[in-house]
CSV table of C-alpha atoms and ligand atoms in Angstrom, one decimal:
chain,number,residue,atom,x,y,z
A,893,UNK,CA,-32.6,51.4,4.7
A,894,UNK,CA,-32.5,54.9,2.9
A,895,UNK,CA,-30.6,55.4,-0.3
A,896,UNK,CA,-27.9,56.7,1.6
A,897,UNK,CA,-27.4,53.9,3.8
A,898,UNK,CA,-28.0,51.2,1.0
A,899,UNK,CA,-25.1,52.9,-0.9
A,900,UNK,CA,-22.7,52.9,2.0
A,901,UNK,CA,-23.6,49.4,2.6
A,902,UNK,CA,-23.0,48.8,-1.0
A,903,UNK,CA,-19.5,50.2,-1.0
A,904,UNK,CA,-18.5,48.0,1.6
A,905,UNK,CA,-18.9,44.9,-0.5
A,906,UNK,CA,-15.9,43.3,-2.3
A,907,UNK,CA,-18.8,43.3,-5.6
A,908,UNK,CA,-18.5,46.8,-5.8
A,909,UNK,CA,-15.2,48.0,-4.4
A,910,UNK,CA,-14.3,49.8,-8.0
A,911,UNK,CA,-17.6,51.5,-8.3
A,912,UNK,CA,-17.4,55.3,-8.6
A,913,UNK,CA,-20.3,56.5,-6.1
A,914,UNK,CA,-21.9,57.8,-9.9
A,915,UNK,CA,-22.0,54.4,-11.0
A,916,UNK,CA,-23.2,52.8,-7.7
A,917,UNK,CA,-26.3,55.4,-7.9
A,918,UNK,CA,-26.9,54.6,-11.4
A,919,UNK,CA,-26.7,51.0,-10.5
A,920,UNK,CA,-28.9,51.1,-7.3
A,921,UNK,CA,-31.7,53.3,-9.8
A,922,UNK,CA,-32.2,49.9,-12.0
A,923,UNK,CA,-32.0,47.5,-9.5
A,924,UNK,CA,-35.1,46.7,-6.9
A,925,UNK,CA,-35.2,46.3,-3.1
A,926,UNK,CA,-37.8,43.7,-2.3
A,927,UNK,CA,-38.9,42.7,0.9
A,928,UNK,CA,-39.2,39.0,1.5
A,929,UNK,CA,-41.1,37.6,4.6
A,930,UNK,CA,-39.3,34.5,6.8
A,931,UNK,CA,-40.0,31.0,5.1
A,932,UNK,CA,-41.4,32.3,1.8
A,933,UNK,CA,-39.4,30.7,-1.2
A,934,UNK,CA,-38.2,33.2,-3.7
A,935,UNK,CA,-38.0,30.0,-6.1
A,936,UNK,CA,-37.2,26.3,-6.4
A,937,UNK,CA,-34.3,24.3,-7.9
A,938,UNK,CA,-34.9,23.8,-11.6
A,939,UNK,CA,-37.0,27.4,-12.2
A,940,UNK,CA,-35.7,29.9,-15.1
A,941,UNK,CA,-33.7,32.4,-13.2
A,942,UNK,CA,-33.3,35.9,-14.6
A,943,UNK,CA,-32.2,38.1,-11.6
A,944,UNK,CA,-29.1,38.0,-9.6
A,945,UNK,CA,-30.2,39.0,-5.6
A,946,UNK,CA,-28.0,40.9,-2.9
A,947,UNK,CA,-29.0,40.2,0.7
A,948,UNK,CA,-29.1,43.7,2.5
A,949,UNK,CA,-30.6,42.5,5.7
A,950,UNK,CA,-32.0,39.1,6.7
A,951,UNK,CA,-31.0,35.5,6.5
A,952,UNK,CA,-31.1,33.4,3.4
A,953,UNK,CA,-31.3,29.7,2.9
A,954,UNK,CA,-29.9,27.4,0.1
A,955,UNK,CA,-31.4,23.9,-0.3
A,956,UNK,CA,-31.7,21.0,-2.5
A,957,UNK,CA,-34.2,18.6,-1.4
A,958,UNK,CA,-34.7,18.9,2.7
A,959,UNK,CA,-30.6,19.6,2.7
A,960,UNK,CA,-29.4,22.9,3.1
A,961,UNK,CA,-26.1,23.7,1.0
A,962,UNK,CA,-25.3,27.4,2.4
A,963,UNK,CA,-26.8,30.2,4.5
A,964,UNK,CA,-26.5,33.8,2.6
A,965,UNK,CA,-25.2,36.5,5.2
A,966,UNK,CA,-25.9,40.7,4.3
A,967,UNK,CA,-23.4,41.8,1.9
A,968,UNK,CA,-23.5,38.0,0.2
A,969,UNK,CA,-25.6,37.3,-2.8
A,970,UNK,CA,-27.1,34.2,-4.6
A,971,UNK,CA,-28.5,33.5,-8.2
A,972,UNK,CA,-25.8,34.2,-9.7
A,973,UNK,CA,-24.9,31.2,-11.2
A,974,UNK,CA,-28.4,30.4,-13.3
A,975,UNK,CA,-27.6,34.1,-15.1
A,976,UNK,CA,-23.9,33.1,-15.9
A,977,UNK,CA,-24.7,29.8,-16.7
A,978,UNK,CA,-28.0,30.4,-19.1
A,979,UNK,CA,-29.3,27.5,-17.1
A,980,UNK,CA,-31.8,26.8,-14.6
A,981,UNK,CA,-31.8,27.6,-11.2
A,982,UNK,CA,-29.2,25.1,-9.4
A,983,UNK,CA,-31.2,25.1,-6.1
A,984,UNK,CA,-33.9,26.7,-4.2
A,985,UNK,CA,-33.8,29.3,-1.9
A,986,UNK,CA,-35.7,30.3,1.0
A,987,UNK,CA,-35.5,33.1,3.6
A,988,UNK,CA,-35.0,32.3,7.2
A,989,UNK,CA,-36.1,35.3,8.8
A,990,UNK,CA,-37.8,38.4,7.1
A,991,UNK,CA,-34.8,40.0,4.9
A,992,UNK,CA,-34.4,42.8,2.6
A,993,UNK,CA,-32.9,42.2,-0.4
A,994,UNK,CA,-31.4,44.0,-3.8
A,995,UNK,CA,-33.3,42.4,-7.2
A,996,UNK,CA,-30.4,43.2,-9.9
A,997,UNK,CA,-32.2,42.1,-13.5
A,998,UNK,CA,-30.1,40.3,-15.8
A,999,UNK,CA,-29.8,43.4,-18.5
A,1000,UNK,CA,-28.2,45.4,-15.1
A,1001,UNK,CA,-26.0,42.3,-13.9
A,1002,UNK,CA,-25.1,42.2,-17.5
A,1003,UNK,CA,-24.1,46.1,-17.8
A,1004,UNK,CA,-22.6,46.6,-14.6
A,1005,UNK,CA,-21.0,43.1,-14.1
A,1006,UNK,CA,-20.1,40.8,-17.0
A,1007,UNK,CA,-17.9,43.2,-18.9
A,1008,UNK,CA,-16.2,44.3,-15.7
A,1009,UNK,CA,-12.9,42.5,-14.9
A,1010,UNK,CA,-12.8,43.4,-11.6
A,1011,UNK,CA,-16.1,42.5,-10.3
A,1012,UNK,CA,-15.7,38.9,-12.4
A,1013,UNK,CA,-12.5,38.2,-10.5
A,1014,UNK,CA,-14.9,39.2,-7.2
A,1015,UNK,CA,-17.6,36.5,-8.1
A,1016,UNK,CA,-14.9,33.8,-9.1
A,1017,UNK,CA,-13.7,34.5,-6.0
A,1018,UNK,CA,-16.9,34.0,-4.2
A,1019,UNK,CA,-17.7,30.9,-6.8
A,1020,UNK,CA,-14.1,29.2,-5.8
A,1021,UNK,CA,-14.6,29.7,-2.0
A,1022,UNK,CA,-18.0,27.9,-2.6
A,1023,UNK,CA,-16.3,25.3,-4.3
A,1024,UNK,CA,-13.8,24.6,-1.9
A,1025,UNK,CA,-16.4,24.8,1.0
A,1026,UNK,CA,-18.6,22.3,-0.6
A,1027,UNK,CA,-15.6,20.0,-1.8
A,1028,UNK,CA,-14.8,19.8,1.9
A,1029,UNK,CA,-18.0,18.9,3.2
A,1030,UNK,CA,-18.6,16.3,0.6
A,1031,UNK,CA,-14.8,14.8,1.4
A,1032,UNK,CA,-16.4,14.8,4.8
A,1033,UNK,CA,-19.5,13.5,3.9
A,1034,UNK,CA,-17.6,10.9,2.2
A,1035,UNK,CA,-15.5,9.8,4.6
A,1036,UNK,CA,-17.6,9.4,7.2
A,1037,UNK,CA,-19.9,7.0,4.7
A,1038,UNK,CA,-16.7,5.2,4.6
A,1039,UNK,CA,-15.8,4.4,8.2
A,1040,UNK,CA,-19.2,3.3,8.6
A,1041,UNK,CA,-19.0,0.8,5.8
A,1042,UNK,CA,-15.5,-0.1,6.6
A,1043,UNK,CA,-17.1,-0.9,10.4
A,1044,UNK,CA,-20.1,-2.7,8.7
A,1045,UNK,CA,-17.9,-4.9,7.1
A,1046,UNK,CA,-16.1,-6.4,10.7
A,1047,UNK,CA,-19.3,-6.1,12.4
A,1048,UNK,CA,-20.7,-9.0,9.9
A,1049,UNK,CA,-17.6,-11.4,11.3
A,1050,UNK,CA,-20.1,-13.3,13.8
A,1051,UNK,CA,-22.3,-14.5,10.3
A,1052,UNK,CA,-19.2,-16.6,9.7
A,1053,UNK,CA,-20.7,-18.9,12.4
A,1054,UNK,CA,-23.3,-19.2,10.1
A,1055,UNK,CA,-21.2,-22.1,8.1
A,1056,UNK,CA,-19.8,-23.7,11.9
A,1057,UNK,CA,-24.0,-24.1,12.6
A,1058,UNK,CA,-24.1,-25.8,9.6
A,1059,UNK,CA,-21.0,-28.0,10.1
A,1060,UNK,CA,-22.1,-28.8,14.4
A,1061,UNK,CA,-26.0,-28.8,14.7
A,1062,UNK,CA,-27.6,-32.1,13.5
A,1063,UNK,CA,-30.0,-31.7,10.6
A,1064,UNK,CA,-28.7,-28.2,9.4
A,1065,UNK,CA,-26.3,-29.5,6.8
A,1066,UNK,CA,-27.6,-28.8,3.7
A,1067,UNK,CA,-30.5,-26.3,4.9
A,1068,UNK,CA,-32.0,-24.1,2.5
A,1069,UNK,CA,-32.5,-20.9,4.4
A,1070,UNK,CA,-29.0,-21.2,5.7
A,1071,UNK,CA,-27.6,-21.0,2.6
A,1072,UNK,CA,-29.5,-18.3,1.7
A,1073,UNK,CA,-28.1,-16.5,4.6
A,1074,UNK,CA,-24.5,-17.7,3.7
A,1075,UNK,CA,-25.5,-16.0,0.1
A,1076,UNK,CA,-26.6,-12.6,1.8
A,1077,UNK,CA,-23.4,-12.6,4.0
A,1078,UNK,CA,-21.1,-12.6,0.9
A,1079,UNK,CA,-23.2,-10.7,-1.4
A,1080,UNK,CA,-23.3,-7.8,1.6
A,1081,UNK,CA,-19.4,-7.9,2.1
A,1082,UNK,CA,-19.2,-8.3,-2.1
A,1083,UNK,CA,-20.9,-4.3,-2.0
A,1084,UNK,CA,-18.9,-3.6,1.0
A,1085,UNK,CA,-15.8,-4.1,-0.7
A,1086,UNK,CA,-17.2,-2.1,-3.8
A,1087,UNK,CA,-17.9,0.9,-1.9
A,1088,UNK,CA,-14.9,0.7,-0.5
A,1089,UNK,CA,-12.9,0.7,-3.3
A,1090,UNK,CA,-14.2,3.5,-5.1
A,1091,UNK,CA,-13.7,5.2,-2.3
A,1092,UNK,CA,-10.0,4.3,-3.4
A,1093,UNK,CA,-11.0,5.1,-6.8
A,1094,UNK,CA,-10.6,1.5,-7.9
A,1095,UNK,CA,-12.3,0.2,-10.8
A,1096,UNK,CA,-13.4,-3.6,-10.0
A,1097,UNK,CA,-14.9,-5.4,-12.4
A,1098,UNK,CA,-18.6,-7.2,-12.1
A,1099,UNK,CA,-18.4,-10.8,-11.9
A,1100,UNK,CA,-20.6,-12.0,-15.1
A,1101,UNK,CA,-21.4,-15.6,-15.5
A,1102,UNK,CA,-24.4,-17.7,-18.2
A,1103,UNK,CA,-27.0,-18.5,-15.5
A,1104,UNK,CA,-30.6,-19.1,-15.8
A,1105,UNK,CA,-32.4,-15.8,-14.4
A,1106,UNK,CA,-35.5,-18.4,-13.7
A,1107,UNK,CA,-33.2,-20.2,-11.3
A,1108,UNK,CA,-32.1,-16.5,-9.6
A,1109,UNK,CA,-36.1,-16.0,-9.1
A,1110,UNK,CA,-36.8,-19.2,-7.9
A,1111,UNK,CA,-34.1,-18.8,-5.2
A,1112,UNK,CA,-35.4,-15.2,-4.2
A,1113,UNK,CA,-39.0,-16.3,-3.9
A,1114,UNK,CA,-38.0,-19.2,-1.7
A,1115,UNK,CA,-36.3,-17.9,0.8
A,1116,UNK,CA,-35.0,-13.8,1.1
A,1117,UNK,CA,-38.3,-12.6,0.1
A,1118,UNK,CA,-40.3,-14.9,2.1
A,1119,UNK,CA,-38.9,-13.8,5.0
A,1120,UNK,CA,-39.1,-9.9,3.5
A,1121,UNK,CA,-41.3,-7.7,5.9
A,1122,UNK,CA,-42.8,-5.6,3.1
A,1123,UNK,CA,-43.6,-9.5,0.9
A,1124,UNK,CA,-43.7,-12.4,3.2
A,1125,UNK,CA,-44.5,-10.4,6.3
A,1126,UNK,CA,-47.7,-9.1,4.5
A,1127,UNK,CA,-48.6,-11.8,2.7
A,1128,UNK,CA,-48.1,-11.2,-0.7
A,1129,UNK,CA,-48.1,-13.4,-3.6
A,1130,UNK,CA,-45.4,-13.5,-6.2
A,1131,UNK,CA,-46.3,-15.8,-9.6
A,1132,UNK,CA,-43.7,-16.5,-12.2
A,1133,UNK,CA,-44.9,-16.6,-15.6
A,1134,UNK,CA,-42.7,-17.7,-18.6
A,1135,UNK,CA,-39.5,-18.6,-18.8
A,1136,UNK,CA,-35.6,-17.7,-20.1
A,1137,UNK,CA,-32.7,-19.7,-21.8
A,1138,UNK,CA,-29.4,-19.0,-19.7
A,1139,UNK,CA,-27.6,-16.0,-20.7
A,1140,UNK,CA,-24.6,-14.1,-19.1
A,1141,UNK,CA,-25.4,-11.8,-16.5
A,1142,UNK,CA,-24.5,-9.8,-12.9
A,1143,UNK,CA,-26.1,-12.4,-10.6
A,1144,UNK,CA,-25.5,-10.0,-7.8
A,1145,UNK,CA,-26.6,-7.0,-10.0
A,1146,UNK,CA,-30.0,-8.6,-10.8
A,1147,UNK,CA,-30.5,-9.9,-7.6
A,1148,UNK,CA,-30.6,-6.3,-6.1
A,1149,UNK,CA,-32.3,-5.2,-9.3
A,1150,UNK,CA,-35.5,-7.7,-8.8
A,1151,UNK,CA,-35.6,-7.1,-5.2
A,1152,UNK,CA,-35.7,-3.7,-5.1
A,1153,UNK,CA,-38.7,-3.2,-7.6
A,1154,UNK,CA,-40.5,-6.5,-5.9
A,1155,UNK,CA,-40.1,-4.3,-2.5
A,1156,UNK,CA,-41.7,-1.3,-3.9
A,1157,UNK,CA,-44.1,-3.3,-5.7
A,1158,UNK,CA,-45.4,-5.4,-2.5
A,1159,UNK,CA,-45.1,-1.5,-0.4
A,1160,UNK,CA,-47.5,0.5,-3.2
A,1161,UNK,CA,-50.3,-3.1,-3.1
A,1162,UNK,CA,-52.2,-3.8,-0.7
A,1163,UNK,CA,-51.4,-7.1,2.2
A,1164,UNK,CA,-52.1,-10.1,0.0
A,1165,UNK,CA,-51.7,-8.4,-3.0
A,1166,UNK,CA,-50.8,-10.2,-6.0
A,1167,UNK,CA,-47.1,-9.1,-8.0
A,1168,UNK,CA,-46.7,-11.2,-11.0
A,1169,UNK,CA,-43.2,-11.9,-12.8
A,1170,UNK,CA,-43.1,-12.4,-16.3
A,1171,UNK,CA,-40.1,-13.3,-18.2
A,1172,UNK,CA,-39.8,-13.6,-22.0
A,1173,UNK,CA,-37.7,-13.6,-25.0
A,1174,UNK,CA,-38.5,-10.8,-27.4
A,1175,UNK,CA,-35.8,-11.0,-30.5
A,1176,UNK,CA,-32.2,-11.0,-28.7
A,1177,UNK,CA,-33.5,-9.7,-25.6
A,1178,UNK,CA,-34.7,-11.0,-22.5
A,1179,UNK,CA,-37.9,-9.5,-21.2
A,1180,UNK,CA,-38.4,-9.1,-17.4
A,1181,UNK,CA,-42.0,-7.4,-16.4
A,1182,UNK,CA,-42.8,-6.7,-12.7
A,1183,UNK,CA,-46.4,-6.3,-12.9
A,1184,UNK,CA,-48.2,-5.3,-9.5
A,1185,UNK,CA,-52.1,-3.8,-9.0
A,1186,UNK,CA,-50.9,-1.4,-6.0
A,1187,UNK,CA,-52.0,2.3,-6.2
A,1188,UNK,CA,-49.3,3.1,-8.6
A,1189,UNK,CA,-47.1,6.5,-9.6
A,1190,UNK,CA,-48.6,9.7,-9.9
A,1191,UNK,CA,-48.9,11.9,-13.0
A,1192,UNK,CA,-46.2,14.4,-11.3
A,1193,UNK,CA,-44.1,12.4,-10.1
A,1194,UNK,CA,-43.4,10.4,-13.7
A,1195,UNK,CA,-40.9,12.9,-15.0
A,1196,UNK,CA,-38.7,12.7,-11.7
A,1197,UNK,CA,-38.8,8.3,-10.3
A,1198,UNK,CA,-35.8,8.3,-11.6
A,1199,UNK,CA,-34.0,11.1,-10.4
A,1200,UNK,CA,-31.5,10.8,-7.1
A,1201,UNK,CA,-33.2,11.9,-3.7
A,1202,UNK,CA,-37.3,11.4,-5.3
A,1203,UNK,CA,-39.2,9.7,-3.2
A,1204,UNK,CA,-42.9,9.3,-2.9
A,1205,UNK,CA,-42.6,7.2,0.4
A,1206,UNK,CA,-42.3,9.1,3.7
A,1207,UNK,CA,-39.2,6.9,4.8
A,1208,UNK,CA,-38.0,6.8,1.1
A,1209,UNK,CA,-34.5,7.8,0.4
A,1210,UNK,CA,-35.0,7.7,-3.4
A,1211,UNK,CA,-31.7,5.3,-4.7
A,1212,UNK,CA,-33.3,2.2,-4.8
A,1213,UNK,CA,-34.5,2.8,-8.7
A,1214,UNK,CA,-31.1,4.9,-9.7
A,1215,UNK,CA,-29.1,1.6,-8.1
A,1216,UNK,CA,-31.7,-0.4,-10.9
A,1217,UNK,CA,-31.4,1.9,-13.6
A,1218,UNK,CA,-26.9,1.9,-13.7
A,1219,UNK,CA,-27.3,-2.2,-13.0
A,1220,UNK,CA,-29.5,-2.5,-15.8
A,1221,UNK,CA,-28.0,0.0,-18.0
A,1222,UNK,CA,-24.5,0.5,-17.2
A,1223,UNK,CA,-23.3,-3.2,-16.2
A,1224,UNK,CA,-25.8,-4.8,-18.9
A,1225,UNK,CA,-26.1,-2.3,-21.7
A,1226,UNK,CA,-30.3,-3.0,-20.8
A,1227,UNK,CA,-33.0,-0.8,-20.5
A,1228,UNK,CA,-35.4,-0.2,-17.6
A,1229,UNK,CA,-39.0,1.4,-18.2
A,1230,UNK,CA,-41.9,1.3,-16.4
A,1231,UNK,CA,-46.0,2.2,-17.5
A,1232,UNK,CA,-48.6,3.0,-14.6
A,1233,UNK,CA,-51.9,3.9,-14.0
A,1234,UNK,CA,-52.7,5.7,-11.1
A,1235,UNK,CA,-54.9,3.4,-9.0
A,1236,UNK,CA,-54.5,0.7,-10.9
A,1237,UNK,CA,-51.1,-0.9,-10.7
A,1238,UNK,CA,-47.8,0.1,-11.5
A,1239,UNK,CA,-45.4,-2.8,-14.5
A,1240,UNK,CA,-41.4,-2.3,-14.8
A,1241,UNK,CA,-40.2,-3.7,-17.6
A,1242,UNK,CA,-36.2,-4.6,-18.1
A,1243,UNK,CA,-34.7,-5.4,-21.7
A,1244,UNK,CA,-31.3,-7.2,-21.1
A,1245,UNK,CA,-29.8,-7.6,-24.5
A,1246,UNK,CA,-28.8,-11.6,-24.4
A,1247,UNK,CA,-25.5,-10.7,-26.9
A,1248,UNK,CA,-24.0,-7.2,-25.0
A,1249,UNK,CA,-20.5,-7.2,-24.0
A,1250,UNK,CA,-21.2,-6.4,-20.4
A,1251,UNK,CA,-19.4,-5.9,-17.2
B,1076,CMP,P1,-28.7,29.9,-9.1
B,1076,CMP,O1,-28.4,28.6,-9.6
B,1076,CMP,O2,-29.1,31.0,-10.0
B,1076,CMP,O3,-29.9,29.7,-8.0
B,1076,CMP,C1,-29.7,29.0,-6.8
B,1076,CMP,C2,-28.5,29.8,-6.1
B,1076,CMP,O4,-28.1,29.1,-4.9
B,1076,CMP,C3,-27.3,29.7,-7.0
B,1076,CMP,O5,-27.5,30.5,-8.2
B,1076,CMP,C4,-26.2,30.2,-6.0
B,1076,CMP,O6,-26.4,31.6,-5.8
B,1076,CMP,C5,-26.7,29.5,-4.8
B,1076,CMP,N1,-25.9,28.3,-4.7
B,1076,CMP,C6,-26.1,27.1,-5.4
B,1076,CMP,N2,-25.2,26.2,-5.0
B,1076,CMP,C7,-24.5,26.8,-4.0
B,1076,CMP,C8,-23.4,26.3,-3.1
B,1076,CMP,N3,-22.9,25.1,-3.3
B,1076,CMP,N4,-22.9,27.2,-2.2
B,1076,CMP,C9,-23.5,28.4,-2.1
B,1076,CMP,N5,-24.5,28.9,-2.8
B,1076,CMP,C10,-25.0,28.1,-3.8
């Protein structure tokens, strides 16, 4: 595009509606037309940001993770909000085909921008229509979650016959695998119900009862994680070391807490692998270490294990440790760490303070 054109296609932008053309020259001298080929990344989500961008020709893509969040039009602009913020950059963006693009530094956004009423009502403007976009998208998003947990919920009805085996066939009264299918039944529509109602924006409280966590293990390793692809399916071997007094506790909360880490332990070891369980008392805390020898976290990915959407399976969906972290935290005023060793093995550790006032 030649200056001529690049000005004309300036003026026609809500951004710069109030320039005089004086001011749009002077503007377009200290700013810098780069040329960006299609699928390069101009930068990623968490990178300083220092320059505000204006998309004169081309396609640009906003993404966090594999989602994208918005596609950036000519006459549209992006990196705004990591110059106005003084933070990092919010997400990354890519181009989609080869586009041209305006580079305006953050001493020019500065100059020409910040101290200019009329163009801060035009980015509000663009920032609100953003915020309204993505509001309904997520209310969407949301909703849609929720008519698939609210079906969930009556497709588990046929599980009640569950109990009417155990009342009519001979020999199943009592069973221990039943009742550990009984358990799962209720604990599912228990975290149905949840969802459900913060959907509603309900607070429910977490049932907290004194129970031995030994007694929660024992019941785990008996029957859901024998019958566990990823544990009983490959053979692996679970030892319990040590033991606990009673104390109160989330039996549901620890239940999902243990057997998500035992999952990802038995999934990084190899089939017959060895995970080993040790419970202690340290003080006024009890101490619950899932120890496995599996290939264990990389240096890089250390920072983010706990951070939504970070995976380092290929089917991952990276919640099962941020579900672990608010159990252990939030419900029990705990702690969860974890130590590794690349190729060596991988130990969680949870601290559940015997005397909190959880719930
Ligand atoms: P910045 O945070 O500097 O870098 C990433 C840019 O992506 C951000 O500025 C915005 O320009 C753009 N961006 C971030 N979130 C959204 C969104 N929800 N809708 C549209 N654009 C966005």
């Amino acid at each position: 595009m030649n200056p001529t054109e690049l000005l004309h296609f300036l003026n026609k932008i809500d951004l710069f509606h109030f320039f005089s053309s004086d001011e749009l020259a002077a503007f377009l001298e200290k700013s810098r037309e780069v040329q960006v080929a299609k699928g390069v990344v101009l930068f990623h989500e968490g990178d300083p940001g220092q320059d505000m961008y204006i998309v004169v020709r081309g396609m640009i893509k906003v993404f966090r993770d594999n989602r994208v969040i918005h596609l950036i039009k000519p006459g549209d602009y992006f990196g705004e909000m990591a110059i106005i913020e003084n933070q990092p950059r919010s997400a990354s963006v890519a181009a989609l085909e080869d586009s041209i693009l305006l580079q305006v530094p953050l001493a020019v956004f500065q100059e020409y921008f910040s101290r200019q009423p009329k163009s801060l009502v035009s980015i509000m403007r663009t920032l609100s229509q953003r915020v309204r976009r993505d509001l309904e998208i997520l209310g969407h998003d949301y909703e849609q979650i929720n008519i698939m947990v609210h079906d969930m919920k009556n497709l588990l009805t046929p599980f009640h016959l569950l109990e009417v085996m155990e009342r009519t066939v001979p020999g199943l009264a009592g069973n221990r695998y039943l009742a550990c299918m009984v358990k799962a039944r209720g604990d599912l529509l228990i975290l149905m119900e949840n969802a459900l109602a913060q959907a509603r924006r309900l607070q429910i409280a977490t049932p907290i009862h004194t129970d031995s966590l030994d007694r929660l293990i024992a019941d785990l390793l008996e029957s859901a994680w024998v019958v566990h692809p990823d544990i009983g399916g490959r053979g692996i071997r679970i030892e319990v070391t040590g033991s606990l007094p009673e104390f109160p506790f989330s039996s549901l909360g620890l239940c999902r807490v243990l057997s998500n880490l035992v999952v990802n332990a038995a999934q990084a070891g190899e089939a017959g692998g060895l995970i080993t369980i040790a419970l202690s008392r340290e003080d006024d805390e009890a101490v619950v270490k899932i120890i496995d020898q599996g290939h264990g976290i990389p240096d890089e990915a250390r920072e983010k294990i706990f951070q939504p959407h970070f995976t380092t399976k290929s089917d991952g969906n990276g919640i099962g440790l941020i579900s672990c972290k608010q159990i252990i935290e939030e419900t029990h005023c705990g702690n969860l760490t974890f130590e590794s060793t690349p190729g060596r093995g991988t130990t969680f550790t949870i601290r559940l303070p015997f005397s909190a006032r959880i719930g």
